[in-house]
Amino acid sequence: MPPLASRGGPPVRSTFLPVARPSIGPREKALVLEALDSGWITTGPKTHELARRIAEMAGARHAIAVNSATGALHLALVAHGVGRGDEVITTTWTFAACVNVIEHVGATPVLVDVEPDTLNMDPRALEAAITPRTKAVLPVDFAGHPCDLDAILGIARARRLPVIEDAAHALGAAWKGKPIGSFADVTAFSFYATKNLTTGEGGAAVTDDDALAERIALLSLHGMSRDAWKRYGDSGSWFYEVVAPGYKYNLSDLHAAVGLGQVERFAEMQRTRERAAARYHARLAAIPEVRRPVVRPGVTHAWHLYPIALELERLTCDRARFIAELRAENIGTSVHFIPIHLHPHFRESLHPREGAFPVADDAYARALSLPMFAGLEERDVDDVCDAIEKVVSHVRR
Ligand SMILES: Cc1ncc(COP(=O)(O)O)c(C=O)c1O
């Protein structure tokens, strides 16, 4: 093996490969121009059409397009009446948004540990964390692998607790043949720049419940009983009433235009991710210092991320050095996630007990996410695997 790039050797790649890159085609650009030329650039026909398409993809009766998954999760909590004195159970292996929104409604986030293989909510930990104050359960489909919906929904339904599923990573995923979005009371999707379907910034809340859908739609735009599109359109009237202190979470038609182009290309983009995941899986099988992500039986993985775990016992370096060595080889990686209980704010607000999350703590020491995006080519995946092989050959114990 040649010397590491960090020691002056030639890097595996001559150009940097980022961990994620959006895939924007001519169709997205044409639809944005169409919106710009239409005279309607805020929430309007394109936003409503995107919501309709997302509901279809998610197998749900309703979708409300909003400006982030964070907004969708927040609205789901408000629509369920979650507030002060209530507890909401989520996992420590997630993004801050999930926990922030619980704090925003004045409720107490209760963190539970995850399952070692998927890093999704451990149903036994969920069951143990339920108290008379529990008002909702907020599991996450980490990396695009659905959480154990049979177990989690079973536990929640038995106690009449709503499940608000954070599927920010999981548009296109399925559980036992049915799309994610067709199980929980409300499912939140993200259309952030790096997500499987992007609008730059954006998201959606989907549900089968007519009343919840109406409440979420109302809360997403100031609590007004009619949105501006209907007020100023051909069929509209000037009259509206504010019936709740709503939020300003609506998506614009400019963003929705990008999303509609992405909807048309979604199946093809997912196939690219699947091919990349299969190639990683085959190549990394030959590197015992690296643990590959699992796909449980009955699951369609959305492959938003390709997270691996380092077998640190076989290496002379830690995860931070491994990332730095790959960076020097021109391979970008990231860490999903820094567990919630390790952040300064949540240490202060939640007072997590030392050692309360052994699975997440162990996973955090080993975790890194490899490049995964719709434009990733086979030779890119090979570069990543070559770089991992090279680094491992220098730091093997
Ligand atoms: C698990 C999870 N939930 C929620 C979010 C928030 O998504 P958004 O940026 O659309 O608000 C993210 C963002 O990356 C995420 O990873």
mmCIF file of C-alpha atoms and ligand atoms in Angstrom:
data_model
loop_
_atom_site.group_PDB
_atom_site.id
_atom_site.type_symbol
_atom_site.label_atom_id
_atom_site.label_comp_id
_atom_site.label_asym_id
_atom_site.label_seq_id
_atom_site.Cartn_x
_atom_site.Cartn_y
_atom_site.Cartn_z
ATOM 1 C CA MET A 1 0.000 0.000 0.000
ATOM 2 C CA PRO A 2 1.270 3.527 -0.785
ATOM 3 C CA PRO A 3 1.789 5.939 2.136
ATOM 4 C CA LEU A 4 -1.276 7.668 3.570
ATOM 5 C CA ALA A 5 -2.141 10.988 1.919
ATOM 6 C CA SER A 6 -1.854 12.575 5.374
ATOM 7 C CA ARG A 7 1.837 11.547 5.318
ATOM 8 C CA GLY A 8 2.498 12.897 1.840
ATOM 9 C CA GLY A 9 1.416 9.869 -0.224
ATOM 10 C CA PRO A 10 -0.852 10.201 -3.283
ATOM 11 C CA PRO A 11 -4.562 10.434 -2.299
ATOM 12 C CA VAL A 12 -6.907 7.718 -3.570
ATOM 13 C CA ARG A 13 -8.934 10.389 -5.406
ATOM 14 C CA SER A 14 -7.621 13.508 -7.071
ATOM 15 C CA THR A 15 -10.884 15.405 -6.402
ATOM 16 C CA PHE A 16 -12.952 15.568 -3.212
ATOM 17 C CA LEU A 17 -16.002 13.288 -2.958
ATOM 18 C CA PRO A 18 -18.620 14.852 -0.640
ATOM 19 C CA VAL A 19 -20.751 12.735 1.679
ATOM 20 C CA ALA A 20 -23.914 14.067 -0.011
ATOM 21 C CA ARG A 21 -24.793 16.132 -3.056
ATOM 22 C CA PRO A 22 -28.257 17.030 -4.359
ATOM 23 C CA SER A 23 -29.245 15.734 -7.794
ATOM 24 C CA ILE A 24 -31.001 18.511 -9.698
ATOM 25 C CA GLY A 25 -31.948 17.887 -13.328
ATOM 26 C CA PRO A 26 -33.351 19.990 -16.183
ATOM 27 C CA ARG A 27 -36.901 19.126 -15.146
ATOM 28 C CA GLU A 28 -36.524 20.788 -11.714
ATOM 29 C CA LYS A 29 -35.056 23.894 -13.390
ATOM 30 C CA ALA A 30 -37.896 24.048 -15.941
ATOM 31 C CA LEU A 31 -40.534 23.754 -13.210
ATOM 32 C CA VAL A 32 -38.910 26.518 -11.144
ATOM 33 C CA LEU A 33 -38.935 28.793 -14.208
ATOM 34 C CA GLU A 34 -42.572 27.861 -14.785
ATOM 35 C CA ALA A 35 -43.391 28.917 -11.203
ATOM 36 C CA LEU A 36 -41.429 32.167 -11.589
ATOM 37 C CA ASP A 37 -43.265 32.996 -14.812
ATOM 38 C CA SER A 38 -46.679 32.023 -13.426
ATOM 39 C CA GLY A 39 -47.009 35.028 -11.151
ATOM 40 C CA TRP A 40 -47.521 32.742 -8.128
ATOM 41 C CA ILE A 41 -44.375 31.918 -6.157
ATOM 42 C CA THR A 42 -45.576 31.296 -2.600
ATOM 43 C CA THR A 43 -47.880 28.458 -1.443
ATOM 44 C CA GLY A 44 -50.146 27.641 -4.367
ATOM 45 C CA PRO A 45 -50.907 25.043 -7.039
ATOM 46 C CA LYS A 46 -47.393 23.522 -7.113
ATOM 47 C CA THR A 47 -47.304 23.114 -3.325
ATOM 48 C CA HIS A 48 -50.710 21.448 -3.357
ATOM 49 C CA GLU A 49 -49.690 19.183 -6.231
ATOM 50 C CA LEU A 50 -46.487 18.201 -4.391
ATOM 51 C CA ALA A 51 -48.512 17.391 -1.264
ATOM 52 C CA ARG A 52 -50.846 15.207 -3.356
ATOM 53 C CA ARG A 53 -47.895 13.325 -4.865
ATOM 54 C CA ILE A 54 -46.237 12.821 -1.470
ATOM 55 C CA ALA A 55 -49.469 11.429 0.009
ATOM 56 C CA GLU A 56 -49.630 9.009 -2.928
ATOM 57 C CA MET A 57 -46.003 7.900 -2.447
ATOM 58 C CA ALA A 58 -46.512 7.495 1.304
ATOM 59 C CA GLY A 59 -49.775 5.574 0.980
ATOM 60 C CA ALA A 60 -51.632 8.126 3.111
ATOM 61 C CA ARG A 61 -54.884 10.029 2.600
ATOM 62 C CA HIS A 62 -53.408 13.454 3.358
ATOM 63 C CA ALA A 63 -50.084 15.265 3.118
ATOM 64 C CA ILE A 64 -49.439 18.825 4.217
ATOM 65 C CA ALA A 65 -46.345 20.301 2.593
ATOM 66 C CA VAL A 66 -44.383 22.526 4.998
ATOM 67 C CA ASN A 67 -40.984 24.187 5.069
ATOM 68 C CA SER A 68 -39.172 21.441 7.067
ATOM 69 C CA ALA A 69 -39.551 18.115 8.808
ATOM 70 C CA THR A 70 -38.927 20.045 11.998
ATOM 71 C CA GLY A 71 -42.074 22.079 11.273
ATOM 72 C CA ALA A 72 -44.020 18.900 10.476
ATOM 73 C CA LEU A 73 -42.985 17.290 13.788
ATOM 74 C CA HIS A 74 -43.796 20.455 15.729
ATOM 75 C CA LEU A 75 -47.233 20.729 14.113
ATOM 76 C CA ALA A 76 -47.939 17.055 14.805
ATOM 77 C CA LEU A 77 -47.246 17.583 18.512
ATOM 78 C CA VAL A 78 -49.366 20.754 18.674
ATOM 79 C CA ALA A 79 -52.199 19.098 16.731
ATOM 80 C CA HIS A 80 -52.194 16.252 19.276
ATOM 81 C CA GLY A 81 -52.465 18.769 22.112
ATOM 82 C CA VAL A 82 -49.068 17.864 23.586
ATOM 83 C CA GLY A 83 -47.946 20.546 26.044
ATOM 84 C CA ARG A 84 -46.708 21.422 29.496
ATOM 85 C CA GLY A 85 -46.603 18.521 31.946
ATOM 86 C CA ASP A 86 -46.604 15.912 29.163
ATOM 87 C CA GLU A 87 -43.793 13.521 28.252
ATOM 88 C CA VAL A 88 -42.840 12.474 24.729
ATOM 89 C CA ILE A 89 -40.604 9.444 24.243
ATOM 90 C CA THR A 90 -37.973 9.554 21.522
ATOM 91 C CA THR A 91 -34.473 8.142 21.075
ATOM 92 C CA THR A 92 -31.104 9.644 21.825
ATOM 93 C CA TRP A 93 -29.903 8.524 18.358
ATOM 94 C CA THR A 94 -31.454 11.344 16.382
ATOM 95 C CA PHE A 95 -31.109 14.904 15.187
ATOM 96 C CA ALA A 96 -31.710 17.771 17.621
ATOM 97 C CA ALA A 97 -34.910 18.794 15.754
ATOM 98 C CA CYS A 98 -36.883 15.879 17.253
ATOM 99 C CA VAL A 99 -36.067 16.900 20.785
ATOM 100 C CA ASN A 100 -36.191 20.662 20.238
ATOM 101 C CA VAL A 101 -39.809 20.500 19.074
ATOM 102 C CA ILE A 102 -40.807 18.568 22.202
ATOM 103 C CA GLU A 103 -39.241 21.355 24.264
ATOM 104 C CA HIS A 104 -40.934 23.993 22.069
ATOM 105 C CA VAL A 105 -44.401 22.739 23.066
ATOM 106 C CA GLY A 106 -43.366 22.789 26.730
ATOM 107 C CA ALA A 107 -43.328 19.007 27.122
ATOM 108 C CA THR A 108 -40.486 16.881 28.529
ATOM 109 C CA PRO A 109 -38.456 14.762 26.106
ATOM 110 C CA VAL A 110 -37.827 11.267 27.470
ATOM 111 C CA LEU A 111 -34.874 9.671 25.715
ATOM 112 C CA VAL A 112 -34.538 5.920 25.255
ATOM 113 C CA ASP A 113 -31.718 3.762 23.910
ATOM 114 C CA VAL A 114 -31.668 2.088 20.496
ATOM 115 C CA GLU A 115 -31.314 -1.409 19.062
ATOM 116 C CA PRO A 116 -27.685 -2.280 18.280
ATOM 117 C CA ASP A 117 -28.272 -3.338 14.654
ATOM 118 C CA THR A 118 -30.576 -0.621 13.251
ATOM 119 C CA LEU A 119 -29.940 2.126 15.857
ATOM 120 C CA ASN A 120 -33.718 2.613 15.897
ATOM 121 C CA MET A 121 -35.910 2.874 19.005
ATOM 122 C CA ASP A 122 -35.647 -0.222 21.197
ATOM 123 C CA PRO A 123 -39.282 -1.264 21.843
ATOM 124 C CA ARG A 124 -38.365 -2.705 25.259
ATOM 125 C CA ALA A 125 -36.815 0.608 26.260
ATOM 126 C CA LEU A 126 -39.951 2.364 25.024
ATOM 127 C CA GLU A 127 -42.177 0.126 27.124
ATOM 128 C CA ALA A 128 -40.037 0.741 30.221
ATOM 129 C CA ALA A 129 -40.115 4.529 29.726
ATOM 130 C CA ILE A 130 -43.915 4.908 29.570
ATOM 131 C CA THR A 131 -45.458 6.741 32.529
ATOM 132 C CA PRO A 132 -48.931 8.170 33.183
ATOM 133 C CA ARG A 133 -47.597 11.467 31.776
ATOM 134 C CA THR A 134 -46.561 9.998 28.422
ATOM 135 C CA LYS A 135 -48.538 11.752 25.697
ATOM 136 C CA ALA A 136 -46.867 10.591 22.457
ATOM 137 C CA VAL A 137 -44.130 8.382 21.012
ATOM 138 C CA LEU A 138 -41.689 9.786 18.464
ATOM 139 C CA PRO A 139 -39.575 7.056 16.841
ATOM 140 C CA VAL A 140 -37.056 7.701 14.035
ATOM 141 C CA ASP A 141 -36.361 5.682 10.869
ATOM 142 C CA PHE A 142 -32.596 6.072 11.080
ATOM 143 C CA ALA A 143 -30.728 6.248 7.758
ATOM 144 C CA GLY A 144 -33.911 5.194 5.940
ATOM 145 C CA HIS A 145 -34.368 1.858 7.753
ATOM 146 C CA PRO A 146 -37.879 1.762 9.273
ATOM 147 C CA CYS A 147 -38.110 1.402 13.034
ATOM 148 C CA ASP A 148 -39.813 -1.759 14.368
ATOM 149 C CA LEU A 149 -43.304 -0.547 13.546
ATOM 150 C CA ASP A 150 -45.084 -3.753 14.643
ATOM 151 C CA ALA A 151 -43.610 -3.566 18.131
ATOM 152 C CA ILE A 152 -43.754 0.223 18.557
ATOM 153 C CA LEU A 153 -47.305 0.600 17.222
ATOM 154 C CA GLY A 154 -48.382 -2.417 19.306
ATOM 155 C CA ILE A 155 -47.063 -0.867 22.527
ATOM 156 C CA ALA A 156 -48.450 2.597 21.708
ATOM 157 C CA ARG A 157 -51.889 1.394 20.590
ATOM 158 C CA ALA A 158 -52.297 -0.714 23.729
ATOM 159 C CA ARG A 159 -51.966 2.521 25.737
ATOM 160 C CA ARG A 160 -53.793 4.768 23.254
ATOM 161 C CA LEU A 161 -50.661 6.801 22.627
ATOM 162 C CA PRO A 162 -50.238 8.504 19.250
ATOM 163 C CA VAL A 163 -47.123 7.660 17.240
ATOM 164 C CA ILE A 164 -45.471 10.555 15.428
ATOM 165 C CA GLU A 165 -42.893 8.941 13.165
ATOM 166 C CA ASP A 166 -39.795 10.892 12.165
ATOM 167 C CA ALA A 167 -39.280 9.626 8.626
ATOM 168 C CA ALA A 168 -36.969 12.501 7.645
ATOM 169 C CA HIS A 169 -34.664 9.814 6.174
ATOM 170 C CA ALA A 170 -37.280 7.378 4.978
ATOM 171 C CA LEU A 171 -39.282 8.600 1.991
ATOM 172 C CA GLY A 172 -39.393 5.557 -0.291
ATOM 173 C CA ALA A 173 -38.848 3.057 2.528
ATOM 174 C CA ALA A 174 -41.365 0.308 3.234
ATOM 175 C CA TRP A 175 -42.289 -2.000 6.100
ATOM 176 C CA LYS A 176 -43.644 -5.424 5.104
ATOM 177 C CA GLY A 177 -44.449 -4.121 1.620
ATOM 178 C CA LYS A 178 -46.336 -0.993 2.695
ATOM 179 C CA PRO A 179 -44.819 2.472 2.316
ATOM 180 C CA ILE A 180 -43.574 4.445 5.289
ATOM 181 C CA GLY A 181 -46.219 7.072 5.859
ATOM 182 C CA SER A 182 -49.059 4.547 5.997
ATOM 183 C CA PHE A 183 -48.506 3.406 9.622
ATOM 184 C CA ALA A 184 -48.117 6.150 12.224
ATOM 185 C CA ASP A 185 -50.730 8.710 13.272
ATOM 186 C CA VAL A 186 -48.537 11.360 11.660
ATOM 187 C CA THR A 187 -45.352 10.769 9.656
ATOM 188 C CA ALA A 188 -42.879 13.589 9.009
ATOM 189 C CA PHE A 189 -40.681 13.677 5.899
ATOM 190 C CA SER A 190 -37.790 16.060 5.188
ATOM 191 C CA PHE A 191 -36.949 17.626 1.825
ATOM 192 C CA TYR A 192 -33.723 19.200 3.110
ATOM 193 C CA ALA A 193 -30.873 19.652 0.608
ATOM 194 C CA THR A 194 -29.290 16.232 1.212
ATOM 195 C CA LYS A 195 -32.479 14.187 1.514
ATOM 196 C CA ASN A 196 -33.625 11.527 -0.988
ATOM 197 C CA LEU A 197 -36.146 14.013 -2.373
ATOM 198 C CA THR A 198 -35.201 17.650 -1.934
ATOM 199 C CA THR A 199 -36.814 21.047 -2.311
ATOM 200 C CA GLY A 200 -33.744 22.811 -0.849
ATOM 201 C CA GLU A 201 -35.598 23.225 2.426
ATOM 202 C CA GLY A 202 -38.964 21.590 2.948
ATOM 203 C CA GLY A 203 -40.922 18.768 4.457
ATOM 204 C CA ALA A 204 -44.340 17.190 4.822
ATOM 205 C CA ALA A 205 -46.642 15.773 7.457
ATOM 206 C CA VAL A 206 -48.755 12.848 6.271
ATOM 207 C CA THR A 207 -51.717 11.232 7.970
ATOM 208 C CA ASP A 208 -54.849 9.213 7.282
ATOM 209 C CA ASP A 209 -56.836 11.175 9.848
ATOM 210 C CA ASP A 210 -59.055 13.849 8.252
ATOM 211 C CA ALA A 211 -59.369 15.981 11.402
ATOM 212 C CA LEU A 212 -55.620 15.865 12.148
ATOM 213 C CA ALA A 213 -54.824 16.804 8.555
ATOM 214 C CA GLU A 214 -57.141 19.778 8.732
ATOM 215 C CA ARG A 215 -55.660 20.882 12.065
ATOM 216 C CA ILE A 216 -52.067 20.573 10.820
ATOM 217 C CA ALA A 217 -52.870 22.485 7.615
ATOM 218 C CA LEU A 218 -54.528 25.227 9.636
ATOM 219 C CA LEU A 219 -51.649 25.489 12.114
ATOM 220 C CA SER A 220 -49.090 25.550 9.290
ATOM 221 C CA LEU A 221 -50.289 28.987 8.130
ATOM 222 C CA HIS A 222 -51.090 31.308 11.022
ATOM 223 C CA GLY A 223 -54.169 29.353 12.109
ATOM 224 C CA MET A 224 -56.122 30.976 9.280
ATOM 225 C CA SER A 225 -59.253 29.237 8.139
ATOM 226 C CA ARG A 226 -58.472 29.836 4.423
ATOM 227 C CA ASP A 227 -55.001 30.124 2.944
ATOM 228 C CA ALA A 228 -53.872 33.001 0.727
ATOM 229 C CA TRP A 229 -53.995 30.967 -2.447
ATOM 230 C CA LYS A 230 -57.705 30.390 -2.005
ATOM 231 C CA ARG A 231 -58.263 33.992 -0.876
ATOM 232 C CA TYR A 232 -56.642 35.616 -3.893
ATOM 233 C CA GLY A 233 -57.233 32.970 -6.569
ATOM 234 C CA ASP A 234 -60.065 33.062 -9.125
ATOM 235 C CA SER A 235 -62.395 31.133 -6.852
ATOM 236 C CA GLY A 236 -61.332 32.922 -3.676
ATOM 237 C CA SER A 237 -62.895 35.415 -1.379
ATOM 238 C CA TRP A 238 -61.320 38.059 0.841
ATOM 239 C CA PHE A 239 -62.638 36.542 4.055
ATOM 240 C CA TYR A 240 -60.584 34.553 6.554
ATOM 241 C CA GLU A 241 -60.641 33.909 10.265
ATOM 242 C CA VAL A 242 -57.803 33.093 12.655
ATOM 243 C CA VAL A 243 -59.030 30.193 14.753
ATOM 244 C CA ALA A 244 -55.744 29.177 16.469
ATOM 245 C CA PRO A 245 -52.326 30.761 17.111
ATOM 246 C CA GLY A 246 -50.714 29.071 14.116
ATOM 247 C CA TYR A 247 -47.228 29.123 12.692
ATOM 248 C CA LYS A 248 -45.559 30.220 9.461
ATOM 249 C CA TYR A 249 -44.470 26.802 8.209
ATOM 250 C CA ASN A 250 -45.916 26.837 4.669
ATOM 251 C CA LEU A 251 -43.838 25.713 1.674
ATOM 252 C CA SER A 252 -43.498 28.004 -1.344
ATOM 253 C CA ASP A 253 -44.318 27.079 -4.938
ATOM 254 C CA LEU A 254 -40.695 27.823 -5.886
ATOM 255 C CA HIS A 255 -39.541 25.076 -3.527
ATOM 256 C CA ALA A 256 -42.427 22.796 -4.504
ATOM 257 C CA ALA A 257 -41.421 23.171 -8.168
ATOM 258 C CA VAL A 258 -38.060 21.576 -7.359
ATOM 259 C CA GLY A 259 -39.893 18.854 -5.448
ATOM 260 C CA LEU A 260 -42.240 18.059 -8.336
ATOM 261 C CA GLY A 261 -39.234 17.527 -10.608
ATOM 262 C CA GLN A 262 -37.736 15.262 -7.944
ATOM 263 C CA VAL A 263 -40.978 13.264 -7.659
ATOM 264 C CA GLU A 264 -40.734 12.446 -11.380
ATOM 265 C CA ARG A 265 -37.131 11.226 -10.935
ATOM 266 C CA PHE A 266 -37.559 9.640 -7.504
ATOM 267 C CA ALA A 267 -37.716 5.975 -8.568
ATOM 268 C CA GLU A 268 -34.569 6.328 -10.666
ATOM 269 C CA MET A 269 -32.754 8.234 -7.901
ATOM 270 C CA GLN A 270 -33.659 5.495 -5.408
ATOM 271 C CA ARG A 271 -32.320 2.835 -7.771
ATOM 272 C CA THR A 272 -28.965 4.665 -7.814
ATOM 273 C CA ARG A 273 -28.872 4.650 -4.015
ATOM 274 C CA GLU A 274 -29.773 0.950 -3.952
ATOM 275 C CA ARG A 275 -27.037 0.126 -6.457
ATOM 276 C CA ALA A 276 -24.509 2.118 -4.428
ATOM 277 C CA ALA A 277 -25.578 0.347 -1.218
ATOM 278 C CA ALA A 278 -25.243 -3.054 -2.901
ATOM 279 C CA ARG A 279 -21.768 -2.166 -4.175
ATOM 280 C CA TYR A 280 -20.668 -0.962 -0.694
ATOM 281 C CA HIS A 281 -22.105 -4.116 0.809
ATOM 282 C CA ALA A 282 -20.161 -6.373 -1.560
ATOM 283 C CA ARG A 283 -16.857 -4.494 -1.315
ATOM 284 C CA LEU A 284 -16.919 -3.930 2.461
ATOM 285 C CA ALA A 285 -17.587 -7.640 3.082
ATOM 286 C CA ALA A 286 -13.852 -8.097 2.498
ATOM 287 C CA ILE A 287 -12.870 -5.624 5.245
ATOM 288 C CA PRO A 288 -13.514 -7.164 8.694
ATOM 289 C CA GLU A 289 -12.468 -3.915 10.416
ATOM 290 C CA VAL A 290 -15.725 -2.364 9.161
ATOM 291 C CA ARG A 291 -19.278 -3.350 10.172
ATOM 292 C CA ARG A 292 -21.917 -2.817 7.474
ATOM 293 C CA PRO A 293 -25.488 -1.571 8.049
ATOM 294 C CA VAL A 294 -28.164 -4.262 8.353
ATOM 295 C CA VAL A 295 -31.414 -4.576 6.433
ATOM 296 C CA ARG A 296 -33.943 -6.542 8.433
ATOM 297 C CA PRO A 297 -36.255 -9.002 6.656
ATOM 298 C CA GLY A 298 -39.433 -7.396 5.313
ATOM 299 C CA VAL A 299 -37.844 -3.952 5.062
ATOM 300 C CA THR A 300 -37.252 -1.743 2.029
ATOM 301 C CA HIS A 301 -34.409 0.569 3.021
ATOM 302 C CA ALA A 302 -34.490 4.127 1.618
ATOM 303 C CA TRP A 303 -30.676 4.389 1.850
ATOM 304 C CA HIS A 304 -30.650 8.028 2.814
ATOM 305 C CA LEU A 305 -27.375 7.269 4.595
ATOM 306 C CA TYR A 306 -24.851 4.447 4.404
ATOM 307 C CA PRO A 307 -23.670 4.312 8.033
ATOM 308 C CA ILE A 308 -20.846 1.966 8.994
ATOM 309 C CA ALA A 309 -19.301 1.102 12.366
ATOM 310 C CA LEU A 310 -15.577 0.681 12.921
ATOM 311 C CA GLU A 311 -14.389 -2.470 14.689
ATOM 312 C CA LEU A 312 -12.172 -0.331 16.923
ATOM 313 C CA GLU A 313 -10.771 -3.405 18.691
ATOM 314 C CA ARG A 314 -9.012 -4.300 15.406
ATOM 315 C CA LEU A 315 -7.639 -0.778 14.818
ATOM 316 C CA THR A 316 -4.899 1.332 16.356
ATOM 317 C CA CYS A 317 -6.790 4.598 15.739
ATOM 318 C CA ASP A 318 -10.080 6.106 16.854
ATOM 319 C CA ARG A 319 -13.005 7.231 14.676
ATOM 320 C CA ALA A 320 -11.874 10.891 14.549
ATOM 321 C CA ARG A 321 -8.470 9.913 13.098
ATOM 322 C CA PHE A 322 -10.146 7.494 10.651
ATOM 323 C CA ILE A 323 -12.332 10.342 9.355
ATOM 324 C CA ALA A 324 -9.302 12.644 9.063
ATOM 325 C CA GLU A 325 -7.362 9.989 7.109
ATOM 326 C CA LEU A 326 -10.282 9.491 4.692
ATOM 327 C CA ARG A 327 -10.560 13.269 4.309
ATOM 328 C CA ALA A 328 -6.882 13.402 3.335
ATOM 329 C CA GLU A 329 -7.625 10.700 0.712
ATOM 330 C CA ASN A 330 -10.331 13.109 -0.620
ATOM 331 C CA ILE A 331 -13.263 11.109 0.760
ATOM 332 C CA GLY A 332 -15.909 13.066 2.683
ATOM 333 C CA THR A 333 -17.740 11.368 5.554
ATOM 334 C CA SER A 334 -19.944 12.489 8.416
ATOM 335 C CA VAL A 335 -21.240 11.228 11.757
ATOM 336 C CA HIS A 336 -24.928 10.469 12.262
ATOM 337 C CA PHE A 337 -25.562 11.169 15.043
ATOM 338 C CA ILE A 338 -23.888 12.804 17.987
ATOM 339 C CA PRO A 339 -26.372 11.351 20.503
ATOM 340 C CA ILE A 340 -28.769 13.853 22.028
ATOM 341 C CA HIS A 341 -27.650 13.135 25.595
ATOM 342 C CA LEU A 342 -24.103 14.304 24.795
ATOM 343 C CA HIS A 343 -25.034 17.844 23.678
ATOM 344 C CA PRO A 344 -24.473 20.622 26.232
ATOM 345 C CA HIS A 345 -28.035 21.944 26.038
ATOM 346 C CA PHE A 346 -29.694 18.559 26.538
ATOM 347 C CA ARG A 347 -27.269 17.625 29.330
ATOM 348 C CA GLU A 348 -28.543 20.723 31.071
ATOM 349 C CA SER A 349 -32.247 20.385 30.245
ATOM 350 C CA LEU A 350 -32.612 16.593 30.548
ATOM 351 C CA HIS A 351 -29.916 15.640 33.091
ATOM 352 C CA PRO A 352 -29.204 12.291 31.420
ATOM 353 C CA ARG A 353 -27.820 9.641 33.768
ATOM 354 C CA GLU A 354 -24.235 8.579 33.025
ATOM 355 C CA GLY A 355 -24.323 5.196 31.240
ATOM 356 C CA ALA A 356 -28.089 5.326 30.572
ATOM 357 C CA PHE A 357 -27.593 4.748 26.827
ATOM 358 C CA PRO A 358 -24.957 2.017 26.464
ATOM 359 C CA VAL A 359 -25.907 1.081 22.888
ATOM 360 C CA ALA A 360 -25.864 4.678 21.629
ATOM 361 C CA ASP A 361 -22.599 5.433 23.472
ATOM 362 C CA ASP A 362 -20.907 2.414 21.903
ATOM 363 C CA ALA A 363 -22.334 3.199 18.444
ATOM 364 C CA TYR A 364 -21.201 6.829 18.664
ATOM 365 C CA ALA A 365 -17.561 5.860 19.195
ATOM 366 C CA ARG A 366 -17.637 3.753 16.001
ATOM 367 C CA ALA A 367 -20.050 5.538 13.652
ATOM 368 C CA LEU A 368 -19.378 7.197 10.360
ATOM 369 C CA SER A 369 -21.507 7.708 7.274
ATOM 370 C CA LEU A 370 -20.005 7.097 3.840
ATOM 371 C CA PRO A 371 -20.888 9.124 0.725
ATOM 372 C CA MET A 372 -24.418 8.295 -0.424
ATOM 373 C CA PHE A 373 -26.431 10.304 -2.939
ATOM 374 C CA ALA A 374 -28.329 9.804 -6.170
ATOM 375 C CA GLY A 375 -25.424 10.864 -8.416
ATOM 376 C CA LEU A 376 -22.935 8.501 -6.747
ATOM 377 C CA GLU A 377 -21.299 6.269 -9.349
ATOM 378 C CA GLU A 378 -19.836 2.815 -9.041
ATOM 379 C CA ARG A 379 -16.306 4.178 -9.411
ATOM 380 C CA ASP A 380 -17.000 6.647 -6.559
ATOM 381 C CA VAL A 381 -18.057 3.776 -4.308
ATOM 382 C CA ASP A 382 -14.908 1.916 -5.369
ATOM 383 C CA ASP A 383 -12.803 4.970 -4.464
ATOM 384 C CA VAL A 384 -14.389 5.077 -1.003
ATOM 385 C CA CYS A 385 -13.767 1.357 -0.471
ATOM 386 C CA ASP A 386 -10.195 1.619 -1.823
ATOM 387 C CA ALA A 387 -9.569 4.489 0.603
ATOM 388 C CA ILE A 388 -11.009 2.506 3.521
ATOM 389 C CA GLU A 389 -8.817 -0.482 2.575
ATOM 390 C CA LYS A 390 -5.792 1.797 2.376
ATOM 391 C CA VAL A 391 -6.411 3.488 5.723
ATOM 392 C CA VAL A 392 -7.195 0.158 7.415
ATOM 393 C CA SER A 393 -3.942 -1.336 6.085
ATOM 394 C CA HIS A 394 -2.056 1.424 7.930
ATOM 395 C CA VAL A 395 -3.988 1.313 11.200
ATOM 396 C CA ARG A 396 -4.694 -2.436 11.496
ATOM 397 C CA ARG A 397 -3.832 -3.751 14.932
HETATM 398 C C1 LIG B 1 -33.775 12.340 11.961
HETATM 399 C C2 LIG B 1 -34.063 13.746 11.549
HETATM 400 N N1 LIG B 1 -35.200 14.321 11.933
HETATM 401 C C3 LIG B 1 -35.518 15.584 11.575
HETATM 402 C C4 LIG B 1 -34.674 16.332 10.798
HETATM 403 C C5 LIG B 1 -35.052 17.749 10.439
HETATM 404 O O1 LIG B 1 -35.313 17.889 9.095
HETATM 405 P P1 LIG B 1 -35.520 19.357 8.480
HETATM 406 O O2 LIG B 1 -34.155 19.907 8.220
HETATM 407 O O3 LIG B 1 -36.308 19.132 7.224
HETATM 408 O O4 LIG B 1 -36.267 20.150 9.473
HETATM 409 C C6 LIG B 1 -33.481 15.780 10.354
HETATM 410 C C7 LIG B 1 -32.578 16.591 9.521
HETATM 411 O O5 LIG B 1 -31.600 16.207 9.011
HETATM 412 C C8 LIG B 1 -33.148 14.452 10.735
HETATM 413 O O6 LIG B 1 -31.998 13.888 10.369
#
